PDB file of C-alpha atoms in Angstrom:
ATOM      1  CA  MET A  15     102.423 100.057  33.834  1.00  0.00           C
ATOM      2  CA  ALA A  16      99.687 102.965  34.515  1.00  0.00           C
ATOM      3  CA  GLY A  17      96.784 100.934  34.297  1.00  0.00           C
ATOM      4  CA  PRO A  18      97.747  99.227  37.814  1.00  0.00           C
ATOM      5  CA  LEU A  19      99.088 102.721  39.007  1.00  0.00           C
ATOM      6  CA  ARG A  20      95.734 103.988  38.983  1.00  0.00           C
ATOM      7  CA  CYS A  21      93.721 100.925  39.985  1.00  0.00           C
ATOM      8  CA  LEU A  22      96.315 101.312  42.952  1.00  0.00           C
ATOM      9  CA  ARG A  23      95.175 105.777  43.910  1.00  0.00           C
ATOM     10  CA  GLN A  24      91.757 104.429  43.060  1.00  0.00           C
ATOM     11  CA  LEU A  25      91.827 101.992  46.156  1.00  0.00           C
ATOM     12  CA  ALA A  26      94.560 103.736  48.364  1.00  0.00           C
ATOM     13  CA  PRO A  27      91.025 106.164  49.653  1.00  0.00           C
ATOM     14  CA  LEU A  28      88.612 102.906  50.437  1.00  0.00           C
ATOM     15  CA  LEU A  29      92.154 101.337  52.715  1.00  0.00           C
ATOM     16  CA  CYS A  30      92.282 104.280  54.341  1.00  0.00           C
ATOM     17  CA  TYR A  31      88.382 104.889  55.730  1.00  0.00           C
ATOM     18  CA  SER A  32      87.273 101.923  55.298  1.00  0.00           C
ATOM     19  CA  ALA A  33      88.147 100.415  59.052  1.00  0.00           C
ATOM     20  CA  LEU A  34      87.874 104.389  60.179  1.00  0.00           C
ATOM     21  CA  GLY A  35      84.503 104.712  58.892  1.00  0.00           C
ATOM     22  CA  THR A  36      84.204 108.089  58.455  1.00  0.00           C
ATOM     23  CA  ALA A  37      86.890 109.382  60.084  1.00  0.00           C
ATOM     24  CA  ARG A  38      89.492 111.517  59.201  1.00  0.00           C
ATOM     25  CA  PRO A  39      93.464 109.447  59.611  1.00  0.00           C
ATOM     26  CA  SER A  40      95.884 111.327  61.395  1.00  0.00           C
ATOM     27  CA  LEU A  41      98.460 112.409  60.006  1.00  0.00           C
ATOM     28  CA  GLN A  42     101.789 111.250  61.145  1.00  0.00           C
ATOM     29  CA  ALA A  43     103.167 108.665  58.581  1.00  0.00           C
ATOM     30  CA  PRO A  44     103.274 107.795  55.006  1.00  0.00           C
ATOM     31  CA  LEU A  45     101.677 104.472  54.074  1.00  0.00           C
ATOM     32  CA  LYS A  46     103.065 102.026  51.755  1.00  0.00           C
ATOM     33  CA  LEU A  47     101.766  98.871  49.803  1.00  0.00           C
ATOM     34  CA  GLY A  48     105.263  96.852  47.357  1.00  0.00           C
ATOM     35  CA  GLY A  49     106.544  99.852  47.699  1.00  0.00           C
ATOM     36  CA  LEU A  50     105.103 102.510  46.106  1.00  0.00           C
ATOM     37  CA  LEU A  51     103.103 105.617  48.694  1.00  0.00           C
ATOM     38  CA  LEU A  52      99.389 104.879  48.590  1.00  0.00           C
ATOM     39  CA  PRO A  53      98.316 108.917  48.069  1.00  0.00           C
ATOM     40  CA  GLY A  54      95.363 110.056  50.787  1.00  0.00           C
ATOM     41  CA  CYS A  55      96.745 106.956  53.022  1.00  0.00           C
ATOM     42  CA  GLN A  56      98.687 109.442  55.269  1.00  0.00           C
ATOM     43  CA  GLY A  57      99.001 108.038  59.026  1.00  0.00           C
ATOM     44  CA  THR A  58      97.035 105.123  58.263  1.00  0.00           C
ATOM     45  CA  TRP A  59      99.904 102.402  59.742  1.00  0.00           C
ATOM     46  CA  ALA A  60      99.130 104.513  63.417  1.00  0.00           C
ATOM     47  CA  HIS A  61      95.539 103.236  62.541  1.00  0.00           C
ATOM     48  CA  HIS A  62      97.003  99.513  64.235  1.00  0.00           C
ATOM     49  CA  GLN A  63      97.732 102.347  67.629  1.00  0.00           C
ATOM     50  CA  THR A  64      94.638 104.009  68.230  1.00  0.00           C
ATOM     51  CA  ALA A  65      92.185 101.514  66.536  1.00  0.00           C
ATOM     52  CA  GLN A  66      90.933 100.159  69.641  1.00  0.00           C
ATOM     53  CA  ALA A  67      90.551 103.250  71.126  1.00  0.00           C
ATOM     54  CA  ARG A  68      88.146 104.800  68.137  1.00  0.00           C
ATOM     55  CA  HIS A  69      86.206 102.135  67.714  1.00  0.00           C
ATOM     56  CA  LEU A  70      85.357 102.017  72.117  1.00  0.00           C
ATOM     57  CA  ALA A  71      83.375 105.559  71.249  1.00  0.00           C
ATOM     58  CA  THR A  72      79.590 104.377  70.236  1.00  0.00           C
ATOM     59  CA  LYS A  73      78.411 107.255  70.069  1.00  0.00           C
ATOM     60  CA  LYS A  74      78.370 111.197  70.025  1.00  0.00           C
ATOM     61  CA  ALA A  75      76.780 114.073  71.388  1.00  0.00           C
ATOM     62  CA  LYS A  76      77.685 117.946  71.696  1.00  0.00           C
ATOM     63  CA  ALA A  77      76.907 118.475  75.457  1.00  0.00           C
ATOM     64  CA  LYS A  78      74.901 121.179  76.316  1.00  0.00           C
ATOM     65  CA  GLY A  79      76.461 124.409  77.120  1.00  0.00           C
ATOM     66  CA  LYS A  80      79.507 123.014  76.337  1.00  0.00           C
ATOM     67  CA  GLY A  81      80.098 122.281  73.075  1.00  0.00           C
ATOM     68  CA  GLN A  82      82.051 119.864  73.345  1.00  0.00           C
ATOM     69  CA  ALA A  83      81.628 116.316  71.718  1.00  0.00           C
ATOM     70  CA  ARG A  84      80.613 113.403  74.602  1.00  0.00           C
ATOM     71  CA  VAL A  85      81.688 109.718  74.387  1.00  0.00           C
ATOM     72  CA  ASN A  86      79.666 106.740  75.296  1.00  0.00           C
ATOM     73  CA  ILE A  87      81.655 103.908  76.368  1.00  0.00           C
ATOM     74  CA  ASN A  88      80.907 100.544  75.477  1.00  0.00           C
ATOM     75  CA  ALA A  89      81.937  99.644  79.080  1.00  0.00           C
ATOM     76  CA  SER A  90      83.166  94.955  77.298  1.00  0.00           C
ATOM     77  CA  LEU A  91      85.559  96.497  75.485  1.00  0.00           C
ATOM     78  CA  VAL A  92      87.696  98.064  78.506  1.00  0.00           C
ATOM     79  CA  GLU A  93      86.193  95.651  81.242  1.00  0.00           C
ATOM     80  CA  ASP A  94      89.697  94.395  81.150  1.00  0.00           C
ATOM     81  CA  ILE A  95      91.159  97.462  82.602  1.00  0.00           C
ATOM     82  CA  ILE A  96      88.365  99.274  84.635  1.00  0.00           C
ATOM     83  CA  SER A  97      84.735  98.153  85.110  1.00  0.00           C
ATOM     84  CA  LEU A  98      82.922 101.500  84.172  1.00  0.00           C
ATOM     85  CA  ASP A  99      79.588  99.971  85.553  1.00  0.00           C
ATOM     86  CA  GLU A 100      81.342  99.486  89.374  1.00  0.00           C
ATOM     87  CA  VAL A 101      82.219 103.056  88.903  1.00  0.00           C
ATOM     88  CA  ASP A 102      78.997 104.456  87.525  1.00  0.00           C
ATOM     89  CA  LYS A 103      77.880 102.022  90.736  1.00  0.00           C
ATOM     90  CA  ASP A 104      79.935 103.974  93.372  1.00  0.00           C
ATOM     91  CA  MET A 105      78.700 107.326  91.585  1.00  0.00           C
ATOM     92  CA  ARG A 106      75.005 106.357  92.415  1.00  0.00           C
ATOM     93  CA  SER A 107      75.446 105.591  96.644  1.00  0.00           C
ATOM     94  CA  VAL A 108      77.190 108.980  96.463  1.00  0.00           C
ATOM     95  CA  VAL A 109      74.248 110.537  95.131  1.00  0.00           C
ATOM     96  CA  LYS A 110      71.926 108.117  97.380  1.00  0.00           C
ATOM     97  CA  ALA A 111      73.807 109.482 100.704  1.00  0.00           C
ATOM     98  CA  LEU A 112      73.399 112.875  99.768  1.00  0.00           C
ATOM     99  CA  GLN A 113      69.314 112.028  98.536  1.00  0.00           C
ATOM    100  CA  GLU A 114      69.325 110.276 102.785  1.00  0.00           C
ATOM    101  CA  ASP A 115      71.517 113.351 104.695  1.00  0.00           C
ATOM    102  CA  PHE A 116      68.431 115.107 102.997  1.00  0.00           C
ATOM    103  CA  SER A 117      65.507 113.333 104.325  1.00  0.00           C
ATOM    104  CA  LYS A 118      66.696 112.963 107.755  1.00  0.00           C
ATOM    105  CA  SER A 119      68.790 116.216 108.538  1.00  0.00           C
ATOM    106  CA  LEU A 120      67.237 119.236 106.521  1.00  0.00           C
ATOM    107  CA  SER A 121      63.133 118.044 107.986  1.00  0.00           C
ATOM    108  CA  ILE A 122      61.416 121.584 108.310  1.00  0.00           C
ATOM    109  CA  ARG A 123      59.843 119.969 111.567  1.00  0.00           C
ATOM    110  CA  THR A 124      62.282 118.230 113.850  1.00  0.00           C
ATOM    111  CA  SER A 125      60.782 114.926 115.226  1.00  0.00           C
ATOM    112  CA  PRO A 126      62.561 111.936 116.752  1.00  0.00           C
ATOM    113  CA  GLY A 127      63.290 110.441 113.637  1.00  0.00           C
ATOM    114  CA  ALA A 128      65.154 112.932 112.392  1.00  0.00           C
ATOM    115  CA  LEU A 129      67.584 112.065 115.037  1.00  0.00           C
ATOM    116  CA  ASP A 130      67.673 108.630 114.718  1.00  0.00           C
ATOM    117  CA  HIS A 131      70.360 108.511 112.447  1.00  0.00           C
ATOM    118  CA  ILE A 132      73.202 110.526 113.884  1.00  0.00           C
ATOM    119  CA  ILE A 133      76.481 108.491 114.413  1.00  0.00           C
ATOM    120  CA  VAL A 134      77.555 108.289 118.515  1.00  0.00           C
ATOM    121  CA  THR A 135      81.890 107.877 118.841  1.00  0.00           C
ATOM    122  CA  THR A 136      82.041 105.475 121.681  1.00  0.00           C
ATOM    123  CA  LYS A 137      84.668 103.764 123.260  1.00  0.00           C
ATOM    124  CA  ASP A 138      83.639 100.401 121.811  1.00  0.00           C
ATOM    125  CA  GLY A 139      82.673 101.946 117.863  1.00  0.00           C
ATOM    126  CA  LYS A 140      80.245 103.793 115.939  1.00  0.00           C
ATOM    127  CA  PHE A 141      76.900 103.391 116.602  1.00  0.00           C
ATOM    128  CA  PRO A 142      73.517 105.584 115.448  1.00  0.00           C
ATOM    129  CA  LEU A 143      71.652 107.099 118.151  1.00  0.00           C
ATOM    130  CA  ASN A 144      68.704 104.705 118.490  1.00  0.00           C
ATOM    131  CA  GLN A 145      70.283 101.810 119.308  1.00  0.00           C
ATOM    132  CA  LEU A 146      72.018 103.291 122.409  1.00  0.00           C
ATOM    133  CA  GLY A 147      69.078 105.130 123.287  1.00  0.00           C
ATOM    134  CA  GLN A 148      64.725 105.728 123.445  1.00  0.00           C
ATOM    135  CA  ILE A 149      63.854 108.849 121.344  1.00  0.00           C
ATOM    136  CA  SER A 150      60.312 110.253 122.214  1.00  0.00           C
ATOM    137  CA  LEU A 151      58.450 113.541 121.936  1.00  0.00           C
ATOM    138  CA  LYS A 152      57.416 115.457 124.643  1.00  0.00           C
ATOM    139  CA  PRO A 153      54.749 118.166 123.069  1.00  0.00           C
ATOM    140  CA  PRO A 154      54.989 120.799 122.589  1.00  0.00           C
ATOM    141  CA  GLN A 155      58.541 121.376 121.011  1.00  0.00           C
ATOM    142  CA  LEU A 156      61.235 118.942 122.897  1.00  0.00           C
ATOM    143  CA  ILE A 157      62.836 115.797 121.885  1.00  0.00           C
ATOM    144  CA  LEU A 158      64.019 113.081 124.963  1.00  0.00           C
ATOM    145  CA  VAL A 159      66.403 110.931 124.376  1.00  0.00           C
ATOM    146  CA  ASN A 160      67.059 108.582 126.968  1.00  0.00           C
ATOM    147  CA  MET A 161      70.230 107.318 126.979  1.00  0.00           C
ATOM    148  CA  SER A 162      70.319 105.086 130.727  1.00  0.00           C
ATOM    149  CA  SER A 163      70.582 101.553 128.924  1.00  0.00           C
ATOM    150  CA  PHE A 164      73.991 103.178 128.065  1.00  0.00           C
ATOM    151  CA  PRO A 165      74.715 106.089 130.312  1.00  0.00           C
ATOM    152  CA  GLU A 166      78.457 105.983 129.885  1.00  0.00           C
ATOM    153  CA  SER A 167      77.681 107.117 126.429  1.00  0.00           C
ATOM    154  CA  ALA A 168      75.904 110.174 127.106  1.00  0.00           C
ATOM    155  CA  ALA A 169      78.301 112.034 127.195  1.00  0.00           C
ATOM    156  CA  ALA A 170      79.247 111.600 123.100  1.00  0.00           C
ATOM    157  CA  ALA A 171      75.615 111.682 122.029  1.00  0.00           C
ATOM    158  CA  LEU A 172      75.334 114.804 123.642  1.00  0.00           C
ATOM    159  CA  LYS A 173      78.319 115.645 121.340  1.00  0.00           C
ATOM    160  CA  ALA A 174      77.125 113.974 118.460  1.00  0.00           C
ATOM    161  CA  ILE A 175      73.664 116.086 118.188  1.00  0.00           C
ATOM    162  CA  GLN A 176      75.475 119.283 118.971  1.00  0.00           C
ATOM    163  CA  GLU A 177      77.604 118.386 115.531  1.00  0.00           C
ATOM    164  CA  SER A 178      74.488 117.225 113.568  1.00  0.00           C
ATOM    165  CA  GLY A 179      74.585 120.117 111.766  1.00  0.00           C
ATOM    166  CA  MET A 180      71.255 120.488 112.482  1.00  0.00           C
ATOM    167  CA  ASN A 181      70.792 124.196 114.587  1.00  0.00           C
ATOM    168  CA  LEU A 182      69.967 121.407 117.746  1.00  0.00           C
ATOM    169  CA  ASN A 183      71.185 122.845 121.081  1.00  0.00           C
ATOM    170  CA  PRO A 184      70.792 119.315 123.545  1.00  0.00           C
ATOM    171  CA  GLU A 185      71.011 119.860 127.302  1.00  0.00           C
ATOM    172  CA  ALA A 186      72.194 116.632 129.653  1.00  0.00           C
ATOM    173  CA  ASP A 187      69.919 115.774 132.662  1.00  0.00           C
ATOM    174  CA  GLY A 188      71.789 113.235 133.409  1.00  0.00           C
ATOM    175  CA  PRO A 189      70.659 110.279 131.427  1.00  0.00           C
ATOM    176  CA  ILE A 190      68.453 112.204 130.165  1.00  0.00           C
ATOM    177  CA  ILE A 191      69.313 115.027 126.653  1.00  0.00           C
ATOM    178  CA  ARG A 192      66.419 116.873 126.147  1.00  0.00           C
ATOM    179  CA  VAL A 193      66.715 118.741 122.635  1.00  0.00           C
ATOM    180  CA  PRO A 194      64.627 121.892 121.811  1.00  0.00           C
ATOM    181  CA  VAL A 195      62.890 121.436 118.779  1.00  0.00           C
ATOM    182  CA  PRO A 196      63.692 125.300 116.497  1.00  0.00           C
ATOM    183  CA  MET A 197      61.251 127.165 115.987  1.00  0.00           C
ATOM    184  CA  VAL A 198      60.567 127.337 112.537  1.00  0.00           C
ATOM    185  CA  THR A 199      61.939 130.639 111.392  1.00  0.00           C
ATOM    186  CA  ARG A 200      63.159 132.671 108.588  1.00  0.00           C
ATOM    187  CA  GLU A 201      66.504 132.353 110.107  1.00  0.00           C
ATOM    188  CA  HIS A 202      66.080 128.679 110.481  1.00  0.00           C
ATOM    189  CA  ARG A 203      65.103 128.084 106.500  1.00  0.00           C
ATOM    190  CA  GLU A 204      68.420 129.408 106.332  1.00  0.00           C
ATOM    191  CA  ASN A 205      70.686 127.937 108.120  1.00  0.00           C
ATOM    192  CA  LEU A 206      69.386 124.456 107.088  1.00  0.00           C
ATOM    193  CA  VAL A 207      70.205 125.874 103.309  1.00  0.00           C
ATOM    194  CA  THR A 208      72.919 126.209 104.939  1.00  0.00           C
ATOM    195  CA  VAL A 209      73.944 122.805 106.228  1.00  0.00           C
ATOM    196  CA  ALA A 210      71.971 121.082 102.391  1.00  0.00           C
ATOM    197  CA  LYS A 211      75.091 122.881 100.660  1.00  0.00           C
ATOM    198  CA  GLN A 212      77.562 121.554 103.820  1.00  0.00           C
ATOM    199  CA  LEU A 213      75.963 118.220 102.598  1.00  0.00           C
ATOM    200  CA  THR A 214      76.013 118.686  98.821  1.00  0.00           C
ATOM    201  CA  ASN A 215      79.720 119.977  99.318  1.00  0.00           C
ATOM    202  CA  ARG A 216      80.909 116.921 101.314  1.00  0.00           C
ATOM    203  CA  ALA A 217      79.382 114.729  98.455  1.00  0.00           C
ATOM    204  CA  LYS A 218      81.460 116.126  95.852  1.00  0.00           C
ATOM    205  CA  GLU A 219      84.214 115.821  97.752  1.00  0.00           C
ATOM    206  CA  SER A 220      82.884 112.116  97.997  1.00  0.00           C
ATOM    207  CA  LEU A 221      82.562 111.969  93.829  1.00  0.00           C
ATOM    208  CA  ARG A 222      86.072 113.129  93.609  1.00  0.00           C
ATOM    209  CA  LYS A 223      87.279 110.518  95.553  1.00  0.00           C
ATOM    210  CA  VAL A 224      85.565 107.809  93.330  1.00  0.00           C
ATOM    211  CA  ARG A 225      86.970 109.944  90.386  1.00  0.00           C
ATOM    212  CA  ALA A 226      90.043 110.079  91.991  1.00  0.00           C
ATOM    213  CA  GLY A 227      90.082 106.036  92.090  1.00  0.00           C
ATOM    214  CA  ALA A 228      89.220 105.539  88.865  1.00  0.00           C
ATOM    215  CA  ILE A 229      91.298 107.633  86.704  1.00  0.00           C
ATOM    216  CA  ASN A 230      94.336 105.665  89.108  1.00  0.00           C
ATOM    217  CA  GLN A 231      92.999 101.885  87.988  1.00  0.00           C
ATOM    218  CA  THR A 232      92.772 102.909  84.672  1.00  0.00           C
ATOM    219  CA  LYS A 233      96.699 104.664  84.269  1.00  0.00           C
ATOM    220  CA  LYS A 234      97.602 101.072  85.446  1.00  0.00           C
ATOM    221  CA  ALA A 235      97.251  99.702  82.652  1.00  0.00           C
ATOM    222  CA  LYS A 236      98.988 102.488  80.670  1.00  0.00           C
ATOM    223  CA  SER A 237     101.885 100.170  80.000  1.00  0.00           C
ATOM    224  CA  SER A 238      99.006  97.692  78.278  1.00  0.00           C
ATOM    225  CA  VAL A 239      97.021  99.510  75.755  1.00  0.00           C
ATOM    226  CA  SER A 240      97.280 102.712  73.265  1.00  0.00           C
ATOM    227  CA  GLU A 241      97.603 106.475  75.252  1.00  0.00           C
ATOM    228  CA  ASP A 242      94.052 107.719  72.945  1.00  0.00           C
ATOM    229  CA  THR A 243      92.946 104.933  75.089  1.00  0.00           C
ATOM    230  CA  ILE A 244      93.323 105.930  77.894  1.00  0.00           C
ATOM    231  CA  LYS A 245      92.030 109.481  77.528  1.00  0.00           C
ATOM    232  CA  LEU A 246      88.910 107.902  76.193  1.00  0.00           C
ATOM    233  CA  ILE A 247      88.553 106.142  79.874  1.00  0.00           C
ATOM    234  CA  GLU A 248      89.456 109.126  81.563  1.00  0.00           C
ATOM    235  CA  LYS A 249      87.409 111.416  79.335  1.00  0.00           C
ATOM    236  CA  GLN A 250      84.701 109.393  80.327  1.00  0.00           C
ATOM    237  CA  ILE A 251      85.061 109.220  83.891  1.00  0.00           C
ATOM    238  CA  GLN A 252      85.229 112.536  83.509  1.00  0.00           C
ATOM    239  CA  GLN A 253      81.766 112.562  82.302  1.00  0.00           C
ATOM    240  CA  MET A 254      80.535 110.786  84.603  1.00  0.00           C
ATOM    241  CA  VAL A 255      81.436 112.712  87.203  1.00  0.00           C
ATOM    242  CA  ASP A 256      80.120 115.976  85.612  1.00  0.00           C
ATOM    243  CA  ASP A 257      76.450 114.758  85.319  1.00  0.00           C
ATOM    244  CA  THR A 258      76.865 113.003  88.553  1.00  0.00           C
ATOM    245  CA  ALA A 259      77.354 116.474  89.765  1.00  0.00           C
ATOM    246  CA  GLY A 260      74.791 118.392  88.121  1.00  0.00           C
ATOM    247  CA  GLU A 261      72.433 115.747  89.554  1.00  0.00           C
ATOM    248  CA  MET A 262      73.541 117.046  92.762  1.00  0.00           C
ATOM    249  CA  ASP A 263      73.439 120.524  92.207  1.00  0.00           C
ATOM    250  CA  THR A 264      69.368 119.746  91.017  1.00  0.00           C
ATOM    251  CA  LEU A 265      68.859 117.976  94.594  1.00  0.00           C
ATOM    252  CA  LEU A 266      69.996 120.487  95.908  1.00  0.00           C
ATOM    253  CA  ALA A 267      68.588 123.256  94.189  1.00  0.00           C
ATOM    254  CA  ALA A 268      64.730 121.873  95.122  1.00  0.00           C
ATOM    255  CA  LYS A 269      66.120 121.425  98.492  1.00  0.00           C
ATOM    256  CA  THR A 270      66.707 124.569  99.115  1.00  0.00           C
ATOM    257  CA  LYS A 271      63.662 125.842  97.323  1.00  0.00           C
ATOM    258  CA  GLU A 272      61.490 124.080  99.401  1.00  0.00           C
ATOM    259  CA  LEU A 273      63.317 125.003 102.358  1.00  0.00           C
ATOM    260  CA  LEU A 274      62.910 128.641 101.984  1.00  0.00           C
ATOM    261  CA  GLY A 275      59.352 128.064 100.894  1.00  0.00           C
TER     262      GLY A 275
END
């Protein structure tokens, strides 16, 4: 009897660690084999509940400056719960929109093209300004918006320009909107930096909405997958949010440096 028991004691660690690699088993309940308690195998019964979550993390590394473990989930292993590729795509779209806003709204020298993206709300819907009026530059520092084709939308266009965040003070002259181009002063540069911060904060709000949607979708699977799996996916989503927010901060810092000169 002593011989078989010694064999079981030697086999126990292999049973405990073979499926988990080098990971330590959780200490919850002992494992019995044929009625015998196998030493060193406490908690391996929980492995059946958490194995999927443990194997989702294909790589771990230290997060820079945070000292927290990073995870990179194999998206194919959780595609029945959530599409991490779609979440990443949504976050990339937010970053792209911020870059476009920077390009359109934060030029040191205002040009006719800088007004193209301004959205005008009319009784028939929302339209880009350049679809409602003809935009031209009158030297040296005046932009003209001719609303003759849609004179009923001139007031709405004037309001849209005023609220564009571009520090513009348009004046209406019948169907013609005159937009003086601000001088490139230090104050003007600082105003543009303020607009850049506002645009970044707005983008981060959109990012938080993407996160909330992804977390809510993940939680819907609580009844069919382990809690560890849910937590791991949520950690991956938060990690993606943090990385994207960091990228936005980098874009803001670069734009601020460009604007202030």
